[in-house]
Coordinates of C-alpha atoms in Angstrom, one line a residue:
Chain A
M1 CA -18.8 4.6 10.1
R2 CA -16.6 2.7 12.4
R3 CA -18.9 2.8 15.3
N4 CA -21.8 1.7 13.2
H5 CA -19.8 -1.2 12.1
K6 CA -19.0 -2.1 15.7
A7 CA -22.7 -1.9 16.7
L8 CA -23.7 -4.1 13.8
H9 CA -21.1 -6.6 14.8
L10 CA -22.4 -6.7 18.4
I11 CA -26.0 -7.1 17.3
S12 CA -25.1 -10.1 15.1
R13 CA -23.2 -11.6 18.0
L14 CA -26.2 -11.2 20.3
Y15 CA -28.5 -12.6 17.7
M16 CA -26.3 -15.8 17.3
V17 CA -26.2 -16.2 21.1
A18 CA -29.9 -15.9 21.3
V19 CA -30.5 -18.6 18.7
L20 CA -28.1 -20.9 20.4
V21 CA -29.7 -20.3 23.8
F22 CA -33.1 -21.2 22.3
L23 CA -31.7 -24.3 20.7
Y24 CA -29.7 -25.6 23.6
A25 CA -31.3 -24.3 26.8
P26 CA -34.0 -27.0 26.9
I27 CA -31.4 -29.7 26.6
L28 CA -29.2 -28.1 29.1
V29 CA -32.1 -27.9 31.6
M30 CA -32.8 -31.5 31.1
M31 CA -29.1 -32.4 31.6
V32 CA -28.9 -30.4 34.8
L33 CA -32.1 -32.0 36.1
S34 CA -30.7 -35.5 35.4
F35 CA -28.1 -34.8 38.1
N36 CA -30.7 -33.4 40.5
E37 CA -31.0 -35.2 43.9
G38 CA -34.7 -34.7 44.3
K39 CA -37.6 -35.4 41.9
S40 CA -38.6 -31.8 41.7
R41 CA -38.6 -30.2 38.2
G42 CA -38.5 -26.7 39.8
N43 CA -35.5 -26.5 42.0
F44 CA -32.1 -28.1 42.0
T45 CA -31.7 -29.6 45.5
G46 CA -28.2 -31.1 45.1
F47 CA -25.9 -33.0 42.8
S48 CA -26.3 -36.7 42.6
L49 CA -25.8 -39.6 40.1
K50 CA -28.6 -41.6 41.7
W51 CA -30.8 -41.4 38.6
Y52 CA -28.0 -42.8 36.5
G53 CA -27.6 -45.5 39.1
E54 CA -31.3 -46.3 38.9
L55 CA -31.2 -46.3 35.2
F56 CA -28.8 -49.1 35.1
Q57 CA -30.8 -51.1 37.7
N58 CA -34.0 -50.8 35.7
A59 CA -34.4 -54.0 33.7
E60 CA -37.0 -52.5 31.4
I61 CA -34.8 -49.6 30.4
M62 CA -31.8 -51.8 29.9
Q63 CA -33.8 -54.1 27.7
A64 CA -35.0 -51.1 25.6
L65 CA -31.4 -49.8 25.4
S66 CA -30.1 -53.1 24.2
N67 CA -32.9 -53.4 21.6
T68 CA -32.0 -49.9 20.4
L69 CA -28.3 -50.6 20.1
I70 CA -28.8 -54.0 18.5
I71 CA -31.2 -52.6 15.9
A72 CA -28.9 -49.6 15.3
V73 CA -25.9 -51.8 14.7
I74 CA -27.5 -54.4 12.5
S75 CA -29.6 -51.9 10.5
S76 CA -26.8 -49.5 9.9
L77 CA -24.5 -52.4 8.8
V78 CA -27.0 -54.0 6.5
A79 CA -28.1 -50.6 5.1
T80 CA -24.5 -49.7 4.4
V81 CA -23.8 -52.9 2.5
V82 CA -27.0 -52.6 0.5
G83 CA -26.8 -48.9 0.0
T84 CA -23.2 -48.9 -1.1
F85 CA -23.8 -51.6 -3.8
A86 CA -27.0 -49.8 -4.8
A87 CA -25.1 -46.5 -5.2
Y88 CA -22.5 -48.1 -7.4
G89 CA -25.1 -49.7 -9.5
I90 CA -27.0 -46.5 -9.9
S91 CA -23.8 -44.7 -10.9
Q92 CA -23.3 -47.1 -13.8
M93 CA -26.8 -46.4 -15.2
N94 CA -27.4 -44.0 -18.1
R95 CA -28.2 -40.5 -17.1
R96 CA -31.9 -40.7 -17.4
S97 CA -32.5 -43.9 -15.4
Q98 CA -29.9 -42.5 -12.9
G99 CA -32.0 -39.4 -12.2
L100 CA -35.2 -41.5 -11.9
V101 CA -33.7 -44.0 -9.5
M102 CA -32.1 -41.3 -7.4
N103 CA -35.4 -39.5 -7.1
I104 CA -37.1 -42.8 -6.1
S105 CA -34.4 -43.5 -3.5
Y106 CA -34.7 -40.0 -2.2
L107 CA -38.4 -40.2 -1.7
P108 CA -38.3 -42.0 1.7
V109 CA -36.0 -39.2 3.0
I110 CA -38.6 -36.4 2.3
N111 CA -41.6 -38.6 3.0
P112 CA -43.0 -37.9 6.5
D113 CA -41.9 -40.6 9.0
I114 CA -45.4 -41.2 10.0
V115 CA -46.4 -42.1 6.5
T116 CA -43.4 -44.4 6.2
G117 CA -44.2 -45.9 9.6
V118 CA -47.9 -46.5 9.0
S119 CA -47.4 -47.9 5.5
L120 CA -44.7 -50.3 6.7
M121 CA -47.0 -51.4 9.5
L122 CA -49.8 -52.1 7.0
L123 CA -47.5 -54.0 4.7
F124 CA -46.3 -56.2 7.6
I125 CA -49.9 -56.9 8.6
F126 CA -50.8 -57.6 5.0
M127 CA -48.0 -60.1 4.7
R128 CA -49.2 -61.8 7.9
M129 CA -46.0 -60.9 9.8
N130 CA -46.2 -60.5 13.6
L131 CA -45.1 -57.0 14.6
G132 CA -42.0 -57.2 16.9
F133 CA -38.3 -57.1 16.9
A134 CA -37.9 -58.4 13.3
T135 CA -40.3 -55.9 11.7
M136 CA -38.8 -53.0 13.6
L137 CA -35.3 -54.1 12.3
I138 CA -36.5 -54.4 8.8
S139 CA -38.1 -51.0 8.9
H140 CA -34.9 -49.4 10.2
I141 CA -32.9 -51.1 7.4
V142 CA -35.4 -49.7 4.9
F143 CA -35.3 -46.1 6.0
N144 CA -31.5 -46.1 6.4
I145 CA -30.7 -47.3 2.9
P146 CA -31.4 -44.0 1.1
Y147 CA -29.2 -42.1 3.5
V148 CA -26.3 -44.4 2.8
I149 CA -26.9 -44.0 -1.0
L150 CA -26.9 -40.2 -0.6
S151 CA -23.7 -40.2 1.4
V152 CA -21.8 -42.7 -0.9
M153 CA -22.9 -41.2 -4.3
P154 CA -20.8 -38.1 -4.3
R155 CA -17.7 -40.1 -3.6
I156 CA -18.5 -42.4 -6.5
K157 CA -19.0 -39.4 -8.8
Q158 CA -15.6 -38.1 -7.9
M159 CA -13.9 -41.4 -8.7
D160 CA -12.3 -42.2 -12.0
R161 CA -15.0 -44.2 -13.7
H162 CA -12.6 -46.7 -15.2
L163 CA -11.1 -47.9 -11.8
L164 CA -13.2 -51.1 -11.8
E165 CA -12.3 -51.8 -15.3
A166 CA -8.6 -51.2 -14.6
A167 CA -8.6 -53.7 -11.8
M168 CA -10.5 -56.2 -14.0
D169 CA -7.9 -55.6 -16.7
L170 CA -5.2 -56.5 -14.2
G171 CA -6.8 -59.9 -13.5
L172 CA -9.5 -59.4 -10.8
P173 CA -13.1 -60.7 -11.3
P174 CA -15.7 -57.9 -10.8
L175 CA -16.6 -58.4 -7.1
R176 CA -13.0 -58.7 -6.0
A177 CA -12.2 -55.7 -8.2
F178 CA -14.9 -53.7 -6.5
L179 CA -13.7 -54.7 -3.0
K180 CA -10.0 -54.1 -3.7
V181 CA -10.2 -50.9 -5.7
V182 CA -13.5 -49.1 -5.6
L183 CA -14.4 -49.7 -2.0
P184 CA -11.1 -48.2 -0.5
D185 CA -11.6 -45.1 -2.7
I186 CA -15.2 -44.5 -1.6
M187 CA -14.6 -45.5 2.0
P188 CA -15.0 -42.1 3.6
G189 CA -18.5 -41.8 2.1
V190 CA -19.4 -45.4 3.2
I191 CA -18.2 -44.7 6.8
S192 CA -20.1 -41.4 7.2
G193 CA -23.2 -43.1 5.7
M194 CA -22.9 -45.8 8.2
I195 CA -22.6 -43.4 11.1
M196 CA -25.5 -41.4 9.9
A197 CA -27.6 -44.6 9.6
F198 CA -26.6 -45.5 13.1
T199 CA -27.7 -42.2 14.6
L200 CA -30.9 -42.1 12.7
S201 CA -31.8 -45.5 13.9
I202 CA -31.1 -44.5 17.6
D203 CA -33.1 -41.4 17.0
D204 CA -36.1 -42.9 15.4
F205 CA -39.4 -43.0 17.3
V206 CA -42.3 -42.6 14.8
I207 CA -41.4 -45.5 12.5
S208 CA -40.4 -47.8 15.4
F209 CA -43.6 -47.0 17.2
F210 CA -45.8 -48.2 14.3
T211 CA -43.8 -51.2 13.2
T212 CA -43.4 -53.1 16.5
S213 CA -45.6 -54.2 19.3
G214 CA -44.5 -55.5 22.7
V215 CA -40.8 -55.0 21.9
Q216 CA -39.6 -51.6 23.0
N217 CA -36.7 -49.5 22.0
L218 CA -35.6 -46.5 24.1
S219 CA -37.8 -43.9 22.3
I220 CA -40.9 -46.1 22.7
Y221 CA -40.0 -46.7 26.4
I222 CA -39.7 -42.9 27.0
Y223 CA -42.9 -42.2 25.2
S224 CA -44.9 -44.7 27.2
S225 CA -43.3 -43.8 30.5
A226 CA -44.0 -40.2 29.9
R227 CA -47.7 -41.0 30.0
R228 CA -47.2 -42.4 33.4
G229 CA -45.4 -39.3 34.5
I230 CA -41.7 -38.7 33.6
E231 CA -39.2 -40.0 36.1
P232 CA -35.8 -38.3 36.3
T233 CA -34.3 -41.6 35.1
V234 CA -35.7 -40.6 31.7
Y235 CA -33.7 -37.4 31.8
A236 CA -30.7 -39.5 32.4
I237 CA -31.3 -41.7 29.4
M238 CA -32.0 -38.8 27.2
T239 CA -28.8 -37.0 28.3
L240 CA -26.9 -40.2 27.4
M241 CA -28.6 -40.4 24.0
F242 CA -27.9 -36.8 23.3
V243 CA -24.3 -37.1 24.2
T244 CA -24.0 -40.3 22.0
V245 CA -25.6 -38.7 19.0
V246 CA -23.7 -35.4 19.3
S247 CA -20.4 -37.2 19.6
L248 CA -21.2 -39.3 16.5
L249 CA -22.2 -36.2 14.6
L250 CA -18.9 -34.5 15.6
L251 CA -17.1 -37.6 14.3
I252 CA -18.8 -37.3 10.9
N253 CA -18.2 -33.6 10.7
R254 CA -14.6 -34.0 11.6
K255 CA -14.2 -36.6 9.0
S256 CA -15.7 -34.4 6.3
L257 CA -14.0 -31.3 7.6
G258 CA -10.7 -33.1 7.5
R259 CA -11.4 -34.0 3.9
T260 CA -12.1 -30.4 2.8
V261 CA -9.0 -29.2 4.6
A262 CA -6.9 -31.9 2.9
K263 CA -8.3 -30.9 -0.5
R264 CA -7.5 -27.3 0.1
T265 CA -4.0 -27.9 1.0
R266 CA -3.5 -30.1 -2.0
I267 CA -4.6 -27.2 -4.2
Chain B
M1 CA -5.1 -69.9 -38.8
S2 CA -4.0 -69.1 -42.3
N3 CA -1.8 -66.2 -41.4
Q4 CA 0.9 -67.3 -38.9
D5 CA 1.6 -63.7 -38.0
A6 CA -1.9 -62.7 -37.1
L7 CA -2.4 -62.1 -33.4
I8 CA -5.7 -60.4 -33.3
E9 CA -8.5 -61.1 -35.8
I10 CA -11.6 -59.1 -35.8
R11 CA -14.2 -60.8 -38.0
D12 CA -17.3 -59.0 -39.1
V13 CA -17.9 -57.4 -35.7
C14 CA -20.9 -55.2 -35.0
K15 CA -21.7 -53.4 -31.7
L16 CA -25.1 -52.0 -31.0
F17 CA -25.7 -49.9 -28.0
T18 CA -29.2 -49.4 -26.7
D19 CA -29.6 -46.3 -24.6
D20 CA -33.1 -45.3 -23.4
G21 CA -34.6 -47.1 -26.3
D22 CA -32.4 -45.5 -28.9
E23 CA -30.2 -47.9 -30.8
K24 CA -26.8 -46.7 -31.8
Q25 CA -24.6 -48.7 -34.2
A26 CA -21.2 -47.9 -32.7
V27 CA -19.3 -50.5 -34.8
D28 CA -20.7 -51.6 -38.1
H29 CA -19.3 -54.8 -39.7
I30 CA -15.6 -54.3 -39.3
S31 CA -12.9 -56.9 -40.0
L32 CA -9.3 -56.3 -39.2
T33 CA -6.2 -58.4 -38.7
I34 CA -3.5 -57.2 -36.4
R35 CA -0.1 -58.9 -36.6
R36 CA 2.3 -59.8 -33.9
H37 CA 4.7 -56.9 -32.9
E38 CA 2.7 -54.4 -34.9
F39 CA 1.9 -50.9 -33.8
V40 CA -1.6 -50.3 -35.0
T41 CA -3.5 -47.1 -34.5
L42 CA -7.2 -46.8 -34.7
L43 CA -7.7 -43.2 -35.9
G44 CA -10.9 -41.2 -36.4
P45 CA -13.1 -38.4 -35.1
S46 CA -15.0 -38.9 -31.9
G47 CA -17.9 -41.3 -32.2
C48 CA -16.2 -43.3 -35.1
G49 CA -16.2 -46.5 -33.1
K50 CA -12.4 -46.6 -32.4
T51 CA -12.7 -46.7 -28.6
T52 CA -15.6 -49.3 -28.7
T53 CA -13.4 -51.5 -30.9
L54 CA -10.6 -51.2 -28.4
R55 CA -12.9 -52.0 -25.5
M56 CA -14.1 -55.1 -27.4
I57 CA -10.5 -56.3 -27.7
A58 CA -10.0 -55.6 -24.0
G59 CA -13.2 -57.5 -23.1
F60 CA -15.1 -54.6 -21.6
E61 CA -17.7 -54.8 -24.3
T62 CA -19.1 -57.9 -26.1
P63 CA -19.6 -57.8 -29.8
T64 CA -23.3 -57.8 -30.8
S65 CA -22.3 -60.0 -33.7
G66 CA -19.1 -61.3 -35.2
A67 CA -16.1 -62.6 -33.3
I68 CA -12.7 -61.5 -32.1
Y69 CA -9.8 -64.0 -32.1
I70 CA -6.6 -63.6 -30.1
D71 CA -3.9 -66.1 -30.9
G72 CA -6.4 -68.1 -32.9
K73 CA -8.9 -68.5 -30.1
D74 CA -12.3 -66.9 -30.1
V75 CA -12.3 -64.6 -27.1
S76 CA -15.7 -62.9 -27.7
A77 CA -17.1 -64.4 -24.5
V78 CA -13.9 -64.3 -22.4
P79 CA -14.0 -61.7 -19.6
P80 CA -11.3 -59.0 -19.4
Y81 CA -9.6 -60.6 -16.4
K82 CA -8.9 -63.7 -18.3
R83 CA -7.4 -62.1 -21.4
K84 CA -3.7 -61.7 -22.1
V85 CA -4.1 -58.0 -22.9
N86 CA -3.7 -54.9 -20.8
T87 CA -5.0 -51.5 -21.1
V88 CA -3.7 -47.9 -20.6
F89 CA -6.8 -45.9 -19.9
Q90 CA -7.6 -42.4 -21.1
R91 CA -7.5 -40.8 -17.7
Y92 CA -5.0 -43.3 -16.4
A93 CA -7.4 -44.9 -13.8
L94 CA -4.6 -45.3 -11.3
F95 CA -5.7 -46.6 -7.9
P96 CA -5.6 -43.5 -5.6
H97 CA -5.3 -45.4 -2.4
L98 CA -2.1 -47.2 -3.5
N99 CA 1.4 -45.8 -3.9
V100 CA 3.3 -45.9 -7.2
A101 CA 4.9 -49.3 -6.5
D102 CA 1.7 -50.9 -5.4
N103 CA -0.1 -49.6 -8.4
I104 CA 2.4 -51.1 -10.8
A105 CA 2.6 -54.3 -8.7
F106 CA -1.2 -54.8 -8.8
G107 CA -1.4 -57.3 -11.6
L108 CA 1.5 -59.3 -10.3
T109 CA 0.0 -59.4 -6.8
V110 CA -3.2 -60.8 -8.2
K111 CA -1.1 -63.5 -9.9
K112 CA 0.4 -64.2 -6.4
L113 CA 4.0 -63.9 -7.6
P114 CA 6.7 -64.0 -4.8
K115 CA 7.3 -60.6 -3.2
D116 CA 11.0 -60.3 -4.2
V117 CA 10.2 -61.1 -7.9
I118 CA 7.4 -58.4 -7.8
A119 CA 9.8 -55.8 -6.3
Q120 CA 12.4 -56.6 -8.9
K121 CA 10.0 -56.3 -11.8
V122 CA 8.5 -53.1 -10.4
D123 CA 11.9 -51.5 -10.1
A124 CA 12.8 -52.6 -13.7
M125 CA 9.6 -51.0 -14.9
L126 CA 10.2 -47.8 -13.0
R127 CA 13.6 -47.6 -14.6
M128 CA 12.2 -48.1 -18.0
V129 CA 9.6 -45.3 -17.7
G130 CA 12.1 -43.0 -16.1
L131 CA 10.6 -42.9 -12.6
Q132 CA 13.4 -44.6 -10.5
G133 CA 12.9 -44.0 -6.8
Y134 CA 9.2 -43.1 -7.1
N135 CA 8.1 -46.4 -5.4
K136 CA 6.6 -44.9 -2.3
R137 CA 5.1 -41.7 -3.8
K138 CA 1.4 -41.2 -3.8
V139 CA 0.0 -41.3 -7.2
T140 CA -2.2 -38.3 -6.5
S141 CA 0.9 -36.2 -6.0
L142 CA 2.3 -36.9 -9.5
S143 CA 2.1 -34.7 -12.5
G144 CA 0.0 -35.8 -15.5
G145 CA 3.0 -37.0 -17.4
E146 CA 4.3 -39.0 -14.4
Q147 CA 0.8 -40.6 -13.9
Q148 CA 0.8 -41.5 -17.5
R149 CA 4.2 -43.3 -17.1
V150 CA 2.9 -45.2 -14.0
A151 CA -0.2 -46.3 -16.0
I152 CA 2.0 -47.6 -18.8
A153 CA 4.3 -49.4 -16.3
R154 CA 1.3 -50.9 -14.5
A155 CA 0.1 -52.4 -17.8
L156 CA 3.5 -53.4 -19.3
V157 CA 4.8 -55.1 -16.1
N158 CA 2.3 -58.0 -16.8
E159 CA 4.1 -58.7 -20.1
P160 CA 0.9 -58.7 -22.1
E161 CA 0.8 -60.0 -25.7
V162 CA -1.1 -56.9 -26.6
L163 CA -1.1 -53.4 -25.0
L164 CA -4.2 -51.4 -25.6
L165 CA -3.9 -47.6 -25.3
D166 CA -7.0 -45.4 -25.3
E167 CA -5.9 -41.8 -26.2
P168 CA -3.2 -42.1 -23.5
L169 CA -1.6 -38.8 -24.4
G170 CA -4.8 -36.7 -24.6
A171 CA -4.3 -35.0 -21.3
L172 CA -0.7 -33.9 -21.8
D173 CA 0.6 -30.7 -23.2
L174 CA 2.1 -30.6 -26.7
K175 CA 5.7 -30.9 -25.7
K176 CA 5.2 -33.8 -23.3
R177 CA 3.0 -35.5 -25.9
K178 CA 5.8 -35.4 -28.5
E179 CA 8.3 -36.8 -26.0
M180 CA 5.9 -39.6 -25.0
Q181 CA 5.1 -40.4 -28.6
I182 CA 8.8 -41.2 -29.2
E183 CA 9.2 -43.0 -25.9
L184 CA 6.2 -45.2 -26.5
K185 CA 7.4 -46.1 -30.0
N186 CA 10.8 -47.0 -28.6
M187 CA 9.3 -49.1 -25.8
Q188 CA 7.1 -50.9 -28.3
Q189 CA 10.1 -51.7 -30.5
K190 CA 12.3 -52.8 -27.6
L191 CA 9.7 -55.0 -26.0
G192 CA 8.2 -56.4 -29.2
I193 CA 4.7 -56.1 -27.8
T194 CA 1.8 -55.5 -30.1
F195 CA 0.3 -52.1 -29.5
V196 CA -3.2 -51.1 -30.4
Y197 CA -3.5 -47.4 -30.0
V198 CA -6.6 -45.2 -30.2
T199 CA -6.4 -41.5 -31.1
H200 CA -8.1 -38.8 -32.9
D201 CA -4.8 -37.0 -33.5
Q202 CA -3.7 -37.8 -37.1
E203 CA -0.2 -36.5 -36.6
E204 CA 0.2 -38.8 -33.6
A205 CA -1.0 -41.7 -35.7
L206 CA 1.3 -41.0 -38.5
T207 CA 4.3 -40.5 -36.2
M208 CA 4.0 -43.8 -34.2
S209 CA 2.2 -46.4 -36.2
D210 CA 3.2 -49.3 -38.5
T211 CA -0.4 -49.5 -39.6
V212 CA -3.1 -46.8 -39.4
V213 CA -6.8 -47.8 -39.4
V214 CA -8.9 -44.8 -40.3
M215 CA -12.5 -45.1 -39.0
R216 CA -15.6 -43.2 -39.4
G217 CA -19.2 -43.8 -38.4
G218 CA -18.4 -47.3 -37.1
T219 CA -16.7 -48.4 -40.3
I220 CA -13.1 -48.8 -41.5
Q221 CA -12.3 -46.3 -44.2
Q222 CA -8.8 -47.3 -45.0
V223 CA -6.0 -49.5 -43.6
G224 CA -2.4 -48.9 -44.5
T225 CA 1.0 -47.6 -43.6
P226 CA 1.2 -44.0 -42.6
Q227 CA 2.8 -43.2 -46.0
D228 CA 0.0 -45.0 -47.8
I229 CA -2.7 -43.2 -45.8
Y230 CA -1.1 -39.9 -46.4
N231 CA 0.0 -40.2 -50.0
E232 CA -2.8 -42.4 -51.3
P233 CA -5.9 -41.7 -49.3
R234 CA -8.6 -44.0 -50.6
N235 CA -11.5 -41.5 -50.4
R236 CA -12.4 -38.0 -49.7
F237 CA -12.9 -38.5 -46.0
V238 CA -9.5 -40.0 -45.4
A239 CA -7.9 -37.2 -47.5
D240 CA -9.7 -34.6 -45.5
F241 CA -9.0 -36.1 -42.1
I242 CA -5.4 -37.0 -42.6
G243 CA -3.5 -33.7 -42.9
E244 CA -5.0 -30.8 -44.9
S245 CA -6.2 -31.2 -48.4
N246 CA -7.7 -29.4 -51.3
I247 CA -10.6 -31.5 -52.5
I248 CA -12.2 -30.4 -55.7
D249 CA -14.7 -31.9 -58.2
G250 CA -13.2 -33.1 -61.5
I251 CA -13.9 -35.2 -64.5
M252 CA -11.6 -37.8 -66.1
P253 CA -12.1 -37.5 -69.9
E254 CA -9.4 -40.2 -70.5
D255 CA -6.6 -42.0 -68.6
E256 CA -3.9 -39.7 -67.1
R257 CA -5.9 -36.6 -67.7
V258 CA -8.3 -34.8 -65.4
V259 CA -10.3 -31.6 -66.0
I260 CA -11.1 -29.3 -63.2
G261 CA -13.5 -26.6 -64.3
D262 CA -12.0 -25.4 -67.6
V263 CA -8.4 -26.4 -66.7
S264 CA -7.1 -29.7 -68.1
L265 CA -4.2 -31.3 -66.2
D266 CA -1.9 -34.3 -66.7
C267 CA -2.0 -36.9 -63.9
V268 CA -0.9 -40.4 -63.3
D269 CA -4.2 -42.2 -62.5
K270 CA -6.0 -44.4 -64.9
G271 CA -8.7 -47.0 -65.1
F272 CA -11.7 -44.6 -64.9
A273 CA -14.7 -44.6 -67.1
P274 CA -14.7 -41.9 -69.8
N275 CA -15.9 -38.6 -68.3
E276 CA -16.3 -40.1 -64.9
P277 CA -16.9 -37.5 -62.2
V278 CA -14.1 -37.8 -59.5
D279 CA -12.8 -36.1 -56.4
V280 CA -9.4 -34.6 -57.0
V281 CA -7.2 -34.3 -53.9
I282 CA -4.1 -32.1 -53.8
R283 CA -2.0 -31.5 -50.6
P284 CA -1.3 -27.9 -49.7
E285 CA 2.4 -28.4 -49.8
D286 CA 2.3 -29.9 -53.3
I287 CA 1.1 -26.7 -54.9
Y288 CA 3.7 -24.3 -56.3
I289 CA 3.1 -20.6 -56.5
V290 CA 4.6 -18.5 -59.3
T291 CA 4.5 -14.7 -59.5
Q292 CA 3.7 -14.5 -63.2
S293 CA 0.1 -15.6 -63.1
D294 CA 0.1 -16.5 -66.8
K295 CA 2.7 -19.3 -66.2
G296 CA 0.4 -21.1 -63.7
Q297 CA -2.1 -23.8 -64.5
F298 CA -4.6 -21.9 -62.3
K299 CA -4.7 -18.1 -61.9
G300 CA -5.8 -16.6 -58.7
T301 CA -5.5 -13.9 -56.0
V302 CA -3.9 -14.4 -52.6
E303 CA -6.7 -13.8 -50.0
S304 CA -4.9 -14.5 -46.7
V305 CA -1.5 -15.3 -45.4
V306 CA -0.8 -16.9 -42.0
F307 CA 2.7 -17.6 -40.7
K308 CA 3.0 -21.1 -39.3
G309 CA 6.6 -21.3 -38.3
V310 CA 8.1 -23.7 -40.9
H311 CA 6.0 -22.3 -43.7
Y312 CA 3.4 -19.7 -44.6
E313 CA -0.2 -20.9 -45.2
M314 CA -1.9 -19.0 -47.9
Q315 CA -5.4 -19.1 -49.3
V316 CA -5.7 -18.4 -53.0
R317 CA -9.0 -17.9 -54.8
D318 CA -8.8 -19.0 -58.5
T319 CA -10.7 -17.5 -61.4
A320 CA -13.3 -20.3 -61.1
G321 CA -13.9 -19.3 -57.4
F322 CA -12.3 -22.3 -55.7
L323 CA -10.3 -21.4 -52.6
W324 CA -6.9 -23.2 -52.5
L325 CA -5.0 -23.9 -49.3
I326 CA -1.3 -23.7 -50.1
Q327 CA 1.8 -24.1 -47.9
D328 CA 5.0 -22.5 -49.1
T329 CA 8.2 -21.4 -47.4
S330 CA 8.1 -18.1 -49.3
M331 CA 5.5 -15.5 -48.6
F332 CA 3.2 -14.1 -51.2
A333 CA 1.4 -10.9 -50.1
E334 CA -2.3 -10.5 -49.8
G335 CA -3.9 -9.3 -52.9
M336 CA -1.1 -10.5 -55.2
E337 CA -2.0 -12.1 -58.6
V338 CA -0.3 -15.5 -58.7
G339 CA -0.3 -18.6 -60.7
L340 CA -0.5 -22.2 -59.3
I341 CA 1.3 -25.2 -60.6
V342 CA 0.7 -28.9 -59.6
R343 CA 2.9 -31.8 -60.7
P344 CA 1.0 -34.8 -62.2
E345 CA 2.2 -37.2 -59.5
D346 CA 0.9 -34.9 -56.8
I347 CA -2.7 -35.1 -58.1
H348 CA -4.7 -37.9 -56.4
I349 CA -7.9 -39.0 -58.1
M350 CA -10.6 -40.7 -56.1
R351 CA -13.6 -42.4 -57.5
K352 CA -16.7 -40.9 -55.9
S353 CA -18.3 -44.3 -55.8
D354 CA -15.3 -45.6 -53.7
D355 CA -16.7 -43.7 -50.8
P356 CA -19.6 -45.4 -49.0
N357 CA -20.4 -42.2 -47.2
A358 CA -20.2 -39.9 -50.1
A359 CA -23.8 -38.9 -49.8
V360 CA -23.3 -38.1 -46.1
Y361 CA -20.5 -35.6 -46.8
R362 CA -22.4 -33.8 -49.4
E363 CA -25.2 -33.5 -46.9
E364 CA -22.9 -32.3 -44.2
E365 CA -21.4 -29.7 -46.5
A366 CA -24.8 -28.5 -47.6
L367 CA -25.6 -27.7 -44.0

C-alpha cells in the first residue's frame, strides 16, 4: 500500500514537471538565445548583451515600443473608468436586464479576436476614418472594457448595496458619494481590472493588426520582421515583454491571493 | 400649516414600480401626519409598502403622485442629500474603508465643520451609544450590535429633525434586540428627535412607539397608540397581525348583543344594523377556562397544551367546531372537558365592511 502510494506520488510529480517543461521550454530557449553572442539558432557561442544594446539603438523598435506602451496606458485607463461606471450601472439594474447586459458585455471576451479585429476595421472604414494610431487606440479601449467590468463586478456584488445611499443621506451628491464611498470599497477589483487591461493591450496582435496601418506596435513589428527573417533583437524584445507581462500577472495574483488570505484569517 | 405640531405630512402619496413591464403598486394613496418629537412605527408584513414609504421620506424614492411635506415645505423633488433627515439602514451600510470615528464623522466632514468640533461631537456620540474608545477600530471588526450602534451614531451626530430607521434591529439576536429597543426609546426621548421606525415585528412596534401605523398591501389599515391598536383593532387584519387573536364570524341582533353560532353573548359595542354579520375578535388572554363545562358560555375539549414560560397556550375546540386559542397561567390537560367564559368588554366587534381587504382575506383563507 505504502509503496504504491509513493509511486503514485512520484508519477504525479513527473507529470507536472513534464507539463511545465512543455510550457516553458520554448520561452526559456528564446530567452537564452537572446543572450547569445552569435546569430546562430543552433549553438550558444557565448554570453552577450549586444542584442539588447542593438534593440535600444533601433529607432523602429523603439517607436513600436513607445506606441505599445502609450496605447496600453491610455486604453487601460480609459477602459477602467468606463468599465467601472458601467459595472456599477449594471449592478443597479433589475435581475433580468442585468443578466442580459452582462452576457452582451461578455460577448467580446469569447468572440475570436480575428472577428473583433476585422469587424472593427470594417466599421472604421465605413465611418471614413483613417486607420492609424487613433483607430488602434479605440479598438484597445473597446476590447478592454469587458475585462474591467468582469473584474469589478464581483467586488460590487460583495458590497452593501445601500453604501451609496448612505453617503447621499449624509450629504453627498451622487457622483461624489460614488467616488468617496463606493470606489474605495471596490478598488481592488478596479486595480486588477486595470492591470489586466494593460497586459491584454501589450499582448494583443490580431486586433491591432487589422485596425491600424502604417503605425506599428511591438507585436506588429515582430510579425513583419519575422517575414524578413528573425533577428536575435526580436528575442530580446520578446524576453522583455514576457518578463513584463509575467511580473504584472504576479502582481495581480498576489493582490487577489492576499485578499483570500486576509478573508480566511478574519473568519 | 393648520397643525403647528406637524413635522412630516404625507398627502395622498402613491408609488408605482415598473419592473420588466410589470407594474407594482407599492404604496396606494396613503396620507399620514407625523408630529414633532413623535416616535412613529410603520408596521406590517413584508411587501406592505412600509419601507417604500420610509424611502420616500428619505428621498431615495420619488412619489408617483401626491406630495410629502417636511416642516411645511414640499420636499417631493428634493434629493436626499439636501433633506434634514438621516437614515439608519437595515444592514447598517457602514463604510468599510473608514474606521469607527471617520464613519460617524462622515456627515460632519461633508459639512466642512472644524476638525476639533467634529472630534468633540464624535466622542459625545460614542459615549451616548456606549462605544467610548472605539474611535480607531475598523468597522469590519465590530459585532452586529456594535455596528448597529455606530450606524445610529453616524446618523444622529448630524442632529437631524427626523431619524428614519429601516428594520434596524432585524439582524440582532433576541436579547440584544430587547436592549436596543429600550436604548433607542431612551435616546429618542432624551434628544427629542422625531423617529420614523419601520418593522414587521409587532411586539417591537408596541414596545417603542407613540404611534403605530399598521400597513398592508400599500395602504394604511389603522393609525393609533399601541394601546388603541392592540385593544381596539379596527379590522380583522389588524387584530390578526397585532398579537394573537381568535377571530370568529358573528351576528349582531341588537346593540350590546352578539350571537356566535348558537351562543348569545353580552358585549359593549353598538351602532350596528339589526342582524348585521360581523367579525368577533377575542384575545387569547381574555378567555377564562372553567373546569365545570356547564358553567361556561362555550363548551369544548382541550386539544393541545404548550408551555410558553409565563403562561400555557391551549387550543380548545368548542361544540360548534371552532378552535379557540387561549392563554392561561394554569394548565388544563389535553382531552379535558372545559367551559369558556369571556367578559363583555373583552369582546371586540368589527364591521366586515370596515375592512377594505375583506374579500382578499377570505380568498387567502380559502387557499
